[in-house]
Coordinates of C-alpha atoms in Angstrom, one line a residue:
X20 CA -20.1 -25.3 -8.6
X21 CA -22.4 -24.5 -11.3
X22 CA -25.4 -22.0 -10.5
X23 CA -28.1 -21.0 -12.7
X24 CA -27.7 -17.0 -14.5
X25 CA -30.8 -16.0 -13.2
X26 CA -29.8 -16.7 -9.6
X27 CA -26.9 -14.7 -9.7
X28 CA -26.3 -11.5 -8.9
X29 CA -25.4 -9.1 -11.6
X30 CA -21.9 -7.7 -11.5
X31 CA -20.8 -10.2 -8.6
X32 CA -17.9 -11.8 -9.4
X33 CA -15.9 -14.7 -8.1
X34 CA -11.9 -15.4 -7.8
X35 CA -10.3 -18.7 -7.1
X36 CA -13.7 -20.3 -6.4
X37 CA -14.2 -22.9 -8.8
X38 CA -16.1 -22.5 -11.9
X39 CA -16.9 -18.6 -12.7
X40 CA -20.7 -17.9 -12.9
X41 CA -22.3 -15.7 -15.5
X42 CA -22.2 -12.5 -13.7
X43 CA -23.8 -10.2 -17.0
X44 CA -21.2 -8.4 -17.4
X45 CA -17.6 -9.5 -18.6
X46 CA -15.1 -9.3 -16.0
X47 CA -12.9 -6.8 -16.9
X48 CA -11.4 -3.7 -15.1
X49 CA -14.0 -1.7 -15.8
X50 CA -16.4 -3.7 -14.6
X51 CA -14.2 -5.0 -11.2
X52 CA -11.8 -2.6 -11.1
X53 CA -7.9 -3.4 -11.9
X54 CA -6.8 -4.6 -8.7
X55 CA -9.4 -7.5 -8.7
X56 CA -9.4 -7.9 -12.5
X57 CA -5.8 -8.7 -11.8
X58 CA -6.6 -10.9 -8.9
X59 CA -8.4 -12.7 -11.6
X60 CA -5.7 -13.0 -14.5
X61 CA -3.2 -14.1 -11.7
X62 CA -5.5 -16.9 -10.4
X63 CA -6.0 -17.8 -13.8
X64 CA -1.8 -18.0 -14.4
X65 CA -1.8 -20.7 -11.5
X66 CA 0.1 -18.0 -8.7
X67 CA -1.0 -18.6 -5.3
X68 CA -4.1 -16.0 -4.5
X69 CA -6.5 -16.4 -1.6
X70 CA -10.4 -17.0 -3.0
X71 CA -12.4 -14.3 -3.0
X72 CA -16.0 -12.5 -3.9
X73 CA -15.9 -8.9 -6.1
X74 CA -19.1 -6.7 -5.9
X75 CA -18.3 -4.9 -9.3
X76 CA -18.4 -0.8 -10.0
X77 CA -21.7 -0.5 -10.4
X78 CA -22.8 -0.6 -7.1
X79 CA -20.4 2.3 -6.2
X80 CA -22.8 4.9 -8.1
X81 CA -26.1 2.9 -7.1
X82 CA -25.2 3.0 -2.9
X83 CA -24.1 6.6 -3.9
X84 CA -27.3 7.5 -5.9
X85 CA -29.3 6.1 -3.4
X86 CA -27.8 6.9 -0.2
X87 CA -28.2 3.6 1.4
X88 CA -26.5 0.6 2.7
X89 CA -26.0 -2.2 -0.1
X90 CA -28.1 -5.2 0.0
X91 CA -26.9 -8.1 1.4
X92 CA -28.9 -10.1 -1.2
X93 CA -26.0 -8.4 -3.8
X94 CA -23.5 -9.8 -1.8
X95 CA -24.6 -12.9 0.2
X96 CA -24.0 -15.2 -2.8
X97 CA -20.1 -14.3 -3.3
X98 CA -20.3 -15.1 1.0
X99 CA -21.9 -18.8 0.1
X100 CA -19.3 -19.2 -2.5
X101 CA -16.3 -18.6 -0.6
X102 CA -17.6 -20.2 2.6
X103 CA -17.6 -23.2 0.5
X104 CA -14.3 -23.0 -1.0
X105 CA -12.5 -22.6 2.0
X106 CA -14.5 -25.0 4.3
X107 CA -15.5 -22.2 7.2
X108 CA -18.1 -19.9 8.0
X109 CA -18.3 -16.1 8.8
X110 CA -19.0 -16.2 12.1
X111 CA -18.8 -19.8 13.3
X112 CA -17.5 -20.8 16.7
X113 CA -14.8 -23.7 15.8
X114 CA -14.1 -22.9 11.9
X115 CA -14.7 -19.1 11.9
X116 CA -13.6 -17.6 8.1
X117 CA -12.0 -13.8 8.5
X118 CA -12.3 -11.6 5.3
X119 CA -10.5 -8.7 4.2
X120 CA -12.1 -5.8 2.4
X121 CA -10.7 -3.9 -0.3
X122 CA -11.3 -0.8 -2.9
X123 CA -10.3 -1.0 -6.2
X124 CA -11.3 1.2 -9.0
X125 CA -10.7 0.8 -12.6
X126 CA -7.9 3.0 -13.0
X127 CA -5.4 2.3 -10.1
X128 CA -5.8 4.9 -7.2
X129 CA -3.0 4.1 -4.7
X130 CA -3.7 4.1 -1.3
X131 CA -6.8 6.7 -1.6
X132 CA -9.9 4.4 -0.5
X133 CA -10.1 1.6 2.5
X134 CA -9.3 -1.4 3.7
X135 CA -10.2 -3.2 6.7
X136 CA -8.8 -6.8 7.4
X137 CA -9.8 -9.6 9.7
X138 CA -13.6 -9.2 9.1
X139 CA -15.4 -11.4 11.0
X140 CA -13.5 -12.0 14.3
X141 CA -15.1 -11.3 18.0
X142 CA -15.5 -12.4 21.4
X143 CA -17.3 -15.9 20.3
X144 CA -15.4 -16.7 17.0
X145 CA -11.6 -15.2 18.9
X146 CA -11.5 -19.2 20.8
X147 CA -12.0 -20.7 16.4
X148 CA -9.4 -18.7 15.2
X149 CA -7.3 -19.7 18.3
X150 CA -7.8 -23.6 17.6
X151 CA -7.0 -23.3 13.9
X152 CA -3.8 -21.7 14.4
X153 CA -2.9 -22.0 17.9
X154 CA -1.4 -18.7 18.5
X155 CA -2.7 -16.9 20.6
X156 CA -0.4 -13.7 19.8
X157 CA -2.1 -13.6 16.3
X158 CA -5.6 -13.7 17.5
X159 CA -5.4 -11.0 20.1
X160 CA -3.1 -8.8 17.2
X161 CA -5.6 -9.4 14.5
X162 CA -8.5 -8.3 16.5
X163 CA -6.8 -5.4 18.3
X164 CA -6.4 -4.3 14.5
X165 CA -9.9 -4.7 13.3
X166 CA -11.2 -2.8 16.3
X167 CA -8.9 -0.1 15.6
X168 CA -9.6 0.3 12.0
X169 CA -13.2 -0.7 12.0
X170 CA -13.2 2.2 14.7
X171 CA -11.3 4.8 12.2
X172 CA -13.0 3.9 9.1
X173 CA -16.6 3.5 9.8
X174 CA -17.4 4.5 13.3
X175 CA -15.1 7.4 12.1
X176 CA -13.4 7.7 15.5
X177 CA -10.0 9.5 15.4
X178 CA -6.6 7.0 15.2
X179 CA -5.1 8.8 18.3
X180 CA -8.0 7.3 20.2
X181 CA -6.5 3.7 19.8
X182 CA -2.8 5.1 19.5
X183 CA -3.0 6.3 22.8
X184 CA -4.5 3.0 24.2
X185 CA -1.3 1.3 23.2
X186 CA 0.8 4.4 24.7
X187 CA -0.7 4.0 27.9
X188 CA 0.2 0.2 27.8
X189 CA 3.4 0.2 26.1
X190 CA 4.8 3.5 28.2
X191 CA 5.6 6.0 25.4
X192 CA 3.2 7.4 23.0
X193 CA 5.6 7.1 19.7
X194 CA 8.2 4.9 19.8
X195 CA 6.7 1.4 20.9
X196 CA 6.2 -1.4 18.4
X197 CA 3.2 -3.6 19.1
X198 CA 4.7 -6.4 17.5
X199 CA 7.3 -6.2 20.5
X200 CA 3.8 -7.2 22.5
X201 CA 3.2 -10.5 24.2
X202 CA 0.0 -12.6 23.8
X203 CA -1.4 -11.2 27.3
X204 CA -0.3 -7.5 26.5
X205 CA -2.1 -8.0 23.2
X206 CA -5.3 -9.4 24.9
X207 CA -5.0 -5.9 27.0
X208 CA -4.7 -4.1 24.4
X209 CA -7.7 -5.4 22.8
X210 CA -9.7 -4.9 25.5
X211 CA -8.6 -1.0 26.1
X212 CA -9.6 -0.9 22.8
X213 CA -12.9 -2.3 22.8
X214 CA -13.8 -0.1 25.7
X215 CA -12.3 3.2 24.0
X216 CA -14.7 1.7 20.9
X217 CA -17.9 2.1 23.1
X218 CA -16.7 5.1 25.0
X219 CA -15.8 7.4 21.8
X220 CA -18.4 6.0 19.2
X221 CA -21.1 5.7 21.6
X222 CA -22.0 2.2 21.0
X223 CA -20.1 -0.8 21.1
X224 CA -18.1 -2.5 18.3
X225 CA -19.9 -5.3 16.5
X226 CA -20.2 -8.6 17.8
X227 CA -21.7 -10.0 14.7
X228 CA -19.7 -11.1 12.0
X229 CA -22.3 -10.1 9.3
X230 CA -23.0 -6.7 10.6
X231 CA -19.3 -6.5 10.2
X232 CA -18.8 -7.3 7.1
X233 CA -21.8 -5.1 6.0
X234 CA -20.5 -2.0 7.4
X235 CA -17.0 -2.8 5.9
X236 CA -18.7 -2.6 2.0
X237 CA -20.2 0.5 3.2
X238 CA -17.5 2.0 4.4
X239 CA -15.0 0.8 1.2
X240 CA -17.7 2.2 -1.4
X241 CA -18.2 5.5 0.7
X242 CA -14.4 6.2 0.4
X243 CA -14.7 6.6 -3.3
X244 CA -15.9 10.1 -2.1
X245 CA -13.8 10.4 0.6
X246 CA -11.7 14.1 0.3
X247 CA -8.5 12.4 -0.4
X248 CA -9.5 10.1 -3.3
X249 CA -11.9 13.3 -4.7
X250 CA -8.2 15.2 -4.7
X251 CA -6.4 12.5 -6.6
X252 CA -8.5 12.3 -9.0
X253 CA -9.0 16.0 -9.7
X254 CA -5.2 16.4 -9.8
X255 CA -4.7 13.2 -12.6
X256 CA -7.8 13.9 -14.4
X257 CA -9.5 10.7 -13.4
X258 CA -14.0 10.4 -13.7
X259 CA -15.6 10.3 -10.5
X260 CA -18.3 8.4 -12.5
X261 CA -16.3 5.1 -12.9
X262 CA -16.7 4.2 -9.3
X263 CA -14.7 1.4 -7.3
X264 CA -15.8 -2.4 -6.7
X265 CA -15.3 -4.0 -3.3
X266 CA -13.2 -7.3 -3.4
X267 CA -14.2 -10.0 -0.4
X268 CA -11.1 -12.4 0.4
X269 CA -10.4 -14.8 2.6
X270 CA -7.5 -13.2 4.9
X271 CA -4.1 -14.5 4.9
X272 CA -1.8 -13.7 8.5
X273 CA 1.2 -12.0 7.7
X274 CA 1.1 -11.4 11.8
X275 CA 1.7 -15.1 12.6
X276 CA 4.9 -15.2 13.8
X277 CA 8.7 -15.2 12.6
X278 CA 8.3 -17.3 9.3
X279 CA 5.6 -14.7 8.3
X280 CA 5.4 -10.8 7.1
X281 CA 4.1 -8.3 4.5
X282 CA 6.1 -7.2 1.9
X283 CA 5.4 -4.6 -1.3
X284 CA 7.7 -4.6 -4.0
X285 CA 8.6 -3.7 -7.7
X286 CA 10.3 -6.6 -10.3
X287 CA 12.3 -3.7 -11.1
X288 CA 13.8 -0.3 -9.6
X289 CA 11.0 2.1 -9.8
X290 CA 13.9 4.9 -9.7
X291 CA 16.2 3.4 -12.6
X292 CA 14.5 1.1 -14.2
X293 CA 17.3 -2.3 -13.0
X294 CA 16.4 -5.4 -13.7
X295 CA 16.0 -6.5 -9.7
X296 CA 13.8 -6.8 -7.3
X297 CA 13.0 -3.7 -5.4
X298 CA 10.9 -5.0 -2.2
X299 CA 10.0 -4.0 1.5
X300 CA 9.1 -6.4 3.7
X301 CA 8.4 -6.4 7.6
X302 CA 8.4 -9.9 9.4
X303 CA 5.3 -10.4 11.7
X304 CA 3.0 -7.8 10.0
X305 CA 0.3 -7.2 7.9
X306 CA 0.2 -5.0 4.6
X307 CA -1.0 -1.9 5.9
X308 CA 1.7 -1.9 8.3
X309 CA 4.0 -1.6 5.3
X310 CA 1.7 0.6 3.0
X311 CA 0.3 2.9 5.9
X312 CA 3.8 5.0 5.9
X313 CA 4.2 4.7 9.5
X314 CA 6.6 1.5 9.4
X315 CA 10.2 1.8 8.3
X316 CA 10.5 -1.6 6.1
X317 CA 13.5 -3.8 5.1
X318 CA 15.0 -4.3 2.2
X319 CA 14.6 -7.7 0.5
X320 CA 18.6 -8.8 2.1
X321 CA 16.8 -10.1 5.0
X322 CA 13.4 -12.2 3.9
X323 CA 16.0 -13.7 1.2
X324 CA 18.2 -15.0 4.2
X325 CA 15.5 -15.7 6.7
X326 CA 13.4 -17.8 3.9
X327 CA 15.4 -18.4 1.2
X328 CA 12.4 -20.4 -0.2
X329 CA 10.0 -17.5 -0.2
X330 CA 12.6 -15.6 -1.8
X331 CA 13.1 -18.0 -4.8
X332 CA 9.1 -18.3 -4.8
X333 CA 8.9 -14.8 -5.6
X334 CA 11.7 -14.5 -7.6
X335 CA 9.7 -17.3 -10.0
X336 CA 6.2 -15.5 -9.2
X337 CA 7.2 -12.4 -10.3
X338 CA 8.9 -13.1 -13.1
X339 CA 5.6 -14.7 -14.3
X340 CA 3.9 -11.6 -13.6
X341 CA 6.0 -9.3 -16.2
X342 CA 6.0 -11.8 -18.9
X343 CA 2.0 -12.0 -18.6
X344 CA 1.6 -8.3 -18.1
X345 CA 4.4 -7.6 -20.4
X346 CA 5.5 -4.6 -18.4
X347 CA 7.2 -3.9 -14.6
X348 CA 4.9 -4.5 -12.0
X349 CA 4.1 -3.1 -8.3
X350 CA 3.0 -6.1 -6.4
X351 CA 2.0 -6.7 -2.7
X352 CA 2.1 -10.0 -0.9
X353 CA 1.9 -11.4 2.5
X354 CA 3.9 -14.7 3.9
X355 CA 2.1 -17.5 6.1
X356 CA 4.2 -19.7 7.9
X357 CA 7.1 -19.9 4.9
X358 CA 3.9 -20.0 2.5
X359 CA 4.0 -17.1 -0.3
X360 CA 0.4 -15.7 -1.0
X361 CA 0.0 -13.0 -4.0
X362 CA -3.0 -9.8 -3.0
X363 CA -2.4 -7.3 -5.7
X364 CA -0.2 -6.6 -8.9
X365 CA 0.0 -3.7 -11.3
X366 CA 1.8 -1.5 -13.6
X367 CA 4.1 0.5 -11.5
X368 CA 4.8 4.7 -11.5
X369 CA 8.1 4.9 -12.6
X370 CA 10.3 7.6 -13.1
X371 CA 11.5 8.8 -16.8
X372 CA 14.8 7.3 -16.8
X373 CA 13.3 3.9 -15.3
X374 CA 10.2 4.6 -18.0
X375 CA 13.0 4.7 -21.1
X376 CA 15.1 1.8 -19.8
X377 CA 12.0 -0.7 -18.9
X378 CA 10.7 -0.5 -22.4
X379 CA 14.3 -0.8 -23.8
X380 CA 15.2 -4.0 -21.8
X381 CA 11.7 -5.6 -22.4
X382 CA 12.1 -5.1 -26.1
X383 CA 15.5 -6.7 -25.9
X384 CA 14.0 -9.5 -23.3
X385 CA 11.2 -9.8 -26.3
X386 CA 7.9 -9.0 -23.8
X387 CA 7.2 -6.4 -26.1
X388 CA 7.4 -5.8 -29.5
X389 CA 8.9 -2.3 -31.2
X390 CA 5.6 -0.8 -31.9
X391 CA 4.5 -0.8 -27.8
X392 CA 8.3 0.2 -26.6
X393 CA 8.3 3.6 -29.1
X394 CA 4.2 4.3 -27.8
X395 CA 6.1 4.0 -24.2
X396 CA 8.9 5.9 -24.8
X397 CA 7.4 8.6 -26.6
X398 CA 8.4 12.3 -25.4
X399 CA 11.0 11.1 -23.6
X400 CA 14.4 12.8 -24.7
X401 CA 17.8 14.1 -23.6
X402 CA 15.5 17.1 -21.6
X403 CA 13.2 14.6 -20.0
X404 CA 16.0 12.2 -18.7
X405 CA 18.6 14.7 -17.3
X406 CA 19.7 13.9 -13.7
X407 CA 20.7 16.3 -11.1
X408 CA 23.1 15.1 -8.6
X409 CA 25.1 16.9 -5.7
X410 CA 28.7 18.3 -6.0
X411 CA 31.1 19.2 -3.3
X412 CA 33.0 22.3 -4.1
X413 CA 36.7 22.4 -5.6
X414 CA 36.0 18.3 -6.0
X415 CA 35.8 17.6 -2.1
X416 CA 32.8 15.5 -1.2
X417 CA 30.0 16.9 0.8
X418 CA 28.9 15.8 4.2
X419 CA 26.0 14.6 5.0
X420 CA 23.8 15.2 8.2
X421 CA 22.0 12.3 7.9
X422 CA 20.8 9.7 5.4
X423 CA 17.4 7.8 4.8
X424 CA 15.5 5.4 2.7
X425 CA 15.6 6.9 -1.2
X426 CA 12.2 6.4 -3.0
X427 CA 12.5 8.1 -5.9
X428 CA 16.0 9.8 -7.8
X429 CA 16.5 13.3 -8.3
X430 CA 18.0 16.4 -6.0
X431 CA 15.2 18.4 -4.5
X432 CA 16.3 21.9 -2.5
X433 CA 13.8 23.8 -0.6
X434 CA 12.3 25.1 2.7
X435 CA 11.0 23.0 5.4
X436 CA 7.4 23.4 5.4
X437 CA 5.6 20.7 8.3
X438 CA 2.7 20.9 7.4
X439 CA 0.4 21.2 3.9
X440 CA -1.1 24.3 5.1
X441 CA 2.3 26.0 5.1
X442 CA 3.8 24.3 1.8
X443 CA 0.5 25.5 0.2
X444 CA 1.5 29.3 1.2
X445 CA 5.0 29.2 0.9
X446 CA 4.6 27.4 -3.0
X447 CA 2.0 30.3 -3.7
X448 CA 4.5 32.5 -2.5
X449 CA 7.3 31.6 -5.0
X450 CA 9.6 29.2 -2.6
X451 CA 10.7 26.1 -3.2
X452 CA 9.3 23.7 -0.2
X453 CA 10.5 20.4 1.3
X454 CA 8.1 19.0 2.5
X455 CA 8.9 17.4 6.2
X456 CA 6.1 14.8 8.2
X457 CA 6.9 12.4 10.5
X458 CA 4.7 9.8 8.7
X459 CA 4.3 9.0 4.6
X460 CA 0.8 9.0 4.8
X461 CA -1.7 9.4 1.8
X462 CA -3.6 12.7 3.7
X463 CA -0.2 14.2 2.4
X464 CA -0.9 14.0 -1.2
X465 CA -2.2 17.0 -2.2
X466 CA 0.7 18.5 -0.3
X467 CA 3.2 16.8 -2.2
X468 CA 2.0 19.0 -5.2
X469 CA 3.5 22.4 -3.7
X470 CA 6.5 21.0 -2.6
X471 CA 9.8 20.1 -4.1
X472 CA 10.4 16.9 -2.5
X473 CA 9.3 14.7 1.2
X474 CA 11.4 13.6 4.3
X475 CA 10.1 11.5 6.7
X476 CA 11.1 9.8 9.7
X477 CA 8.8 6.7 9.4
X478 CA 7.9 4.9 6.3
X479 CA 8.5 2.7 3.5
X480 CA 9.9 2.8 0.1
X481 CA 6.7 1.5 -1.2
X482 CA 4.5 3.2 0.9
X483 CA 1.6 4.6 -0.6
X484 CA 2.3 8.0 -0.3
X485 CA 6.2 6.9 -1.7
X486 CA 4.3 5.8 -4.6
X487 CA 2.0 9.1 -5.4
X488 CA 5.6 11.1 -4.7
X489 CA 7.6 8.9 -7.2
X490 CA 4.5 9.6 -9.5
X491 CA 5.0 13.2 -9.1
X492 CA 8.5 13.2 -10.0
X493 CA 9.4 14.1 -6.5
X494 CA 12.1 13.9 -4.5
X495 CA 11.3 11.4 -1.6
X496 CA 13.6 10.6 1.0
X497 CA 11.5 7.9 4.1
X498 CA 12.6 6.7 6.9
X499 CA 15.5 9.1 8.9
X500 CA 15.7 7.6 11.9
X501 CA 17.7 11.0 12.8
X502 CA 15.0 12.8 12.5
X503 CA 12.9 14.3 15.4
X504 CA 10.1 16.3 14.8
X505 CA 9.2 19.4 17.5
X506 CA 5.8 20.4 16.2
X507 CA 5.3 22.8 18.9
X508 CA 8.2 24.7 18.4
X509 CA 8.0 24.6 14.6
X510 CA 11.3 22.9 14.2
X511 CA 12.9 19.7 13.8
X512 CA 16.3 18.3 14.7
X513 CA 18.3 15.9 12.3
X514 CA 21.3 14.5 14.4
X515 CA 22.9 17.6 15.7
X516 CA 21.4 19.8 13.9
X517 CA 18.8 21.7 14.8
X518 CA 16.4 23.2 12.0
X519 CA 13.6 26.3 12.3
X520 CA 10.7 25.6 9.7
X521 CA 11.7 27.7 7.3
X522 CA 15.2 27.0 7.2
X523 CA 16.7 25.7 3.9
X524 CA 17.5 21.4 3.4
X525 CA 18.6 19.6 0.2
X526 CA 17.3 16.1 -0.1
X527 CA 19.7 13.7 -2.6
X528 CA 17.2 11.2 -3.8
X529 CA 20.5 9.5 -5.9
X530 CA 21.9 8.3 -2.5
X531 CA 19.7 9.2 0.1
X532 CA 21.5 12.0 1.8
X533 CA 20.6 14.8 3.6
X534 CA 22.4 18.4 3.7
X535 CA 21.9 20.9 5.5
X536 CA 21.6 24.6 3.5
X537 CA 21.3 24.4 -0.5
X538 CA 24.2 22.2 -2.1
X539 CA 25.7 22.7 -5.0
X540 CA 24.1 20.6 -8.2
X541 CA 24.9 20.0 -11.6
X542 CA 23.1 18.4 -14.5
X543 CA 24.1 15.6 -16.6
X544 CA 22.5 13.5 -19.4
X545 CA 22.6 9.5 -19.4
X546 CA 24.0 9.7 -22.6
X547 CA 24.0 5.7 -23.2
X548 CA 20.3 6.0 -22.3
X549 CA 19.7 8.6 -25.0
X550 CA 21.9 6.4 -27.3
X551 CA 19.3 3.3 -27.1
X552 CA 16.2 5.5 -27.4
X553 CA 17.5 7.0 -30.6
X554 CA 18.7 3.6 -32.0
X555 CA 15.1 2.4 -31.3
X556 CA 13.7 5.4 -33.1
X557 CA 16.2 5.0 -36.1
X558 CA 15.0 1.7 -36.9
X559 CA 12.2 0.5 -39.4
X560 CA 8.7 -0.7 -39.0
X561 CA 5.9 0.1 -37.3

């Protein structure tokens, strides 16, 4: 697969593809951002990684600068490439290739630019995908889903627009799951959806493959100047100039059937820094299903005792990962038919006491050495790793009204604010807020910075909005299935109880209960934690 320099775009680069070409620039994150750089190093370690093309930062600033589509011509070689590695064609009838689409800048951004999956399918290339798999359930899901989000993220259509397509099929607007569809209902839905496409945007969605996929780059490279993403990187100090590349890659089905799913997960407990895997995973899904914060996941107890295999795969995978990277990783990764495929790994947001314990136990485990384990444990003392956890009065436990899905330690005590507006005012105002949303979504972000701590009724542990929370040092509870949200009235009920926003919650991150009013707390320092930290300080060399 060797190709001559001149011929090659510059800053294109190629994953899992055969022989790397000379793309002028080294690959590094900089140059292809982190999530694809470590695409790269994890193709290179022998894990399992579908192929793919990366059109490098550069071109962020240049489509910016110039305030025009890409050129294919930057791209269409990466296409060639990957249509060769994987024996199919965007676009073609019998062996049609489907693509995902993904951002990735160099410093990791999570879950503040797009994604779209299942490039390339439509009304000719639906009858391919159909013989190569022969289930029809995953054709008409996947392309439900690229109409949806191809509708959302470049035709900018609102998602209620497709939501309430699968209301009107399923019977209730909130409460259906579309993985409880059939093939034909599916097929339905795809076609309500279509329609809604051309009815809303005007036009109808793209038939052509390539048209497609161009749009998709357009879209990913525009988000880098989407609100959200300008927000995070404002609030963590981040240059808008570094830009994000665009990684191309052959799509793997999470959505095709029982032996199959999307899972995110950490090789250790973001919250406390154990030596376990910490992983949600949803059978018959893709990854935004798990990421988007409007799933409630599983833990890892049931892929472990559904595939066993899978489990001891990744077990073995990501213990490769940490010794390469030498630190925890946050990795994401999608399950074929009982086959494991790895999309993304990086360093994962901890919190303090998981920070101090991590770089203890991989100085003991010897995957770093005592020079990198003080740099990462520097500042953190007795003040930084005090937990607070809740106390019943004259020793009798507490009750809880309900319990959730704990993403990240800590007690958080505060006013229900439902919206970021009202967190914003209340914050300014002096009150502590608890923030309360039905979904864990990323829009909620710069809301998360005025409040306290977040309860939601839908969502995953390692949901992307879990993940900027956990970042924050917040208090995140996901997940409450007794909680009901009444918008209109500006209340919510949890169980029983019924709450006016306004009213006062306390969210116990430690065990995932929920109180009602402001429970008692005390402090307390992990003294055996403190202990380790000073031993490593007290003892010589560098």
């Amino acid at each position: 697969m060797k190709r001559d320099a001149p011929t090659w775009p510059q800053d294109l680069f190629l994953i899992g593809c055969g022989a790397e070409p000379d793309a002028g620039t080294p690959a590094d994150a900089r140059s292809m951002g982190v999530k694809a750089h470590n695409l790269l190093r994890m193709a290179r370690l022998g894990l399992r990684v579908p192929p793919a093309f990366v059109i490098g930062t550069r071109y962020c600033a240049t489509a910016a600068a110039a305030r025009t589509a890409l050129a294919e011509s930057v791209w269409r070689p990466g296409l060639q490439a990957l249509q060769q590695t994987c024996g199919q064609r965007l676009g073609d009838a019998r062996q049609p290739l489907l693509l995902s689409v993904r951002s990735g800048a160099p410093v990791s951004m999570p879950g503040m630019m797009e994604t779209l999956l299942n490039i390339g399918l439509c009304d000719l290339t639906a009858p391919g995908l159909l013989r190569q798999t022969g289930d029809p359930r995953l054709v008409w899901d996947a392309y439900r889903r690229l109409v949806a989000t191809h509708g959302e993220v470049v035709a900018g259509l609102p998602a209620e627009v497709f939501e309430h397509e699968l209301a009107g099929l399923a019977g209730t607007r909130d409460e259906h799951d579309e993985r409880e569809l059939d093939f034909a209902e599916l097929r339905e839905l795809t076609r309500r959806c279509l329609a809604a496409y051309r009815r809303e945007a005007g036009r109808p969605f793209p038939q052509d493959p390539h048209e497609q996929l161009a749009s998709a780059i357009d879209a990913v490279l525009a988000s880098w100047h989407a609100p959200k993403a300008a927000d995070y990187r404002r609030q963590h100090g981040i240059d808008a100039g570094i830009g994000t590349a665009v990684t191309v890659q052959a799509m793997v089905f999470g959505n095709a059937g029982g032996a199959s799913g999307a899972g995110v997960g950490f090789t250790r407990d973001p919250s406390t820094g154990e030596r376990r895997l910490w992983v949600d995973f949803l059978f018959n899904a893709q990854g935004e299903d798990v990421v988007s914060g409007r799933r409630s996941a599983h833990g890892h107890d049931e892929l472990a005792q559904v595939l066993p295999a899978v489990w001891r795969d990744l077990q073995e995978a990501t213990d490769r990962l940490e010794a390469a990277f030498g630190d925890m990783q946050d990795f994401e990764f999608t399950v074929q038919d009982a086959t494991l495929y790895l999309l993304q790994t990086r360093n994962g947001k901890r919190m303090p006491q998981a920070a101090a314990r991590i770089a203890l136990d991989l100085l003991d485990e010897g995957r770093i050495d005592l020079a990198e384990a003080r740099r990462r444990t520097a500042g953190l003392g007795a003040g930084q790793l005090a937990c607070t956890r809740v106390v019943g009065a004259d020793g009798q436990a507490l009750q809880p009204i309900a319990r959730a899905a704990s993403a990240s330690t800590g007690v958080a005590i505060g006013e229900i604010a439902l919206d970021g507006e009202r967190a914003a005012q209340r914050h300014a105002a002096g009150a502590d807020v608890i923030l309360v949303r039905r979904d864990a979504e990323t829009s909620d972000s710069a809301a998360l910075g005025a409040a306290r701590g977040l309860l939601t009724q839908r969502g995953a542990r390692t949901s992307h909005a879990a993940v900027v929370a956990r970042q924050l040092g917040k208090v995140c509870l996901v997940g409450c299935d007794a909680l009901v949200l009444e918008e209109d009235g500006r209340g919510l009920r949890i169980g029983d109880h019924r709450f006016a926003e306004g009213e006062v919650l306390t969210l116990d991150g430690n065990t995932g209960a929920i109180y009602a009013g402001a429970a008692r707390t005390e402090t307390e320092v992990p003294a055996d934690l403190v202990a380790r930290l000073q031993a490593l300080r007290d003892l010589p060399g560098a």
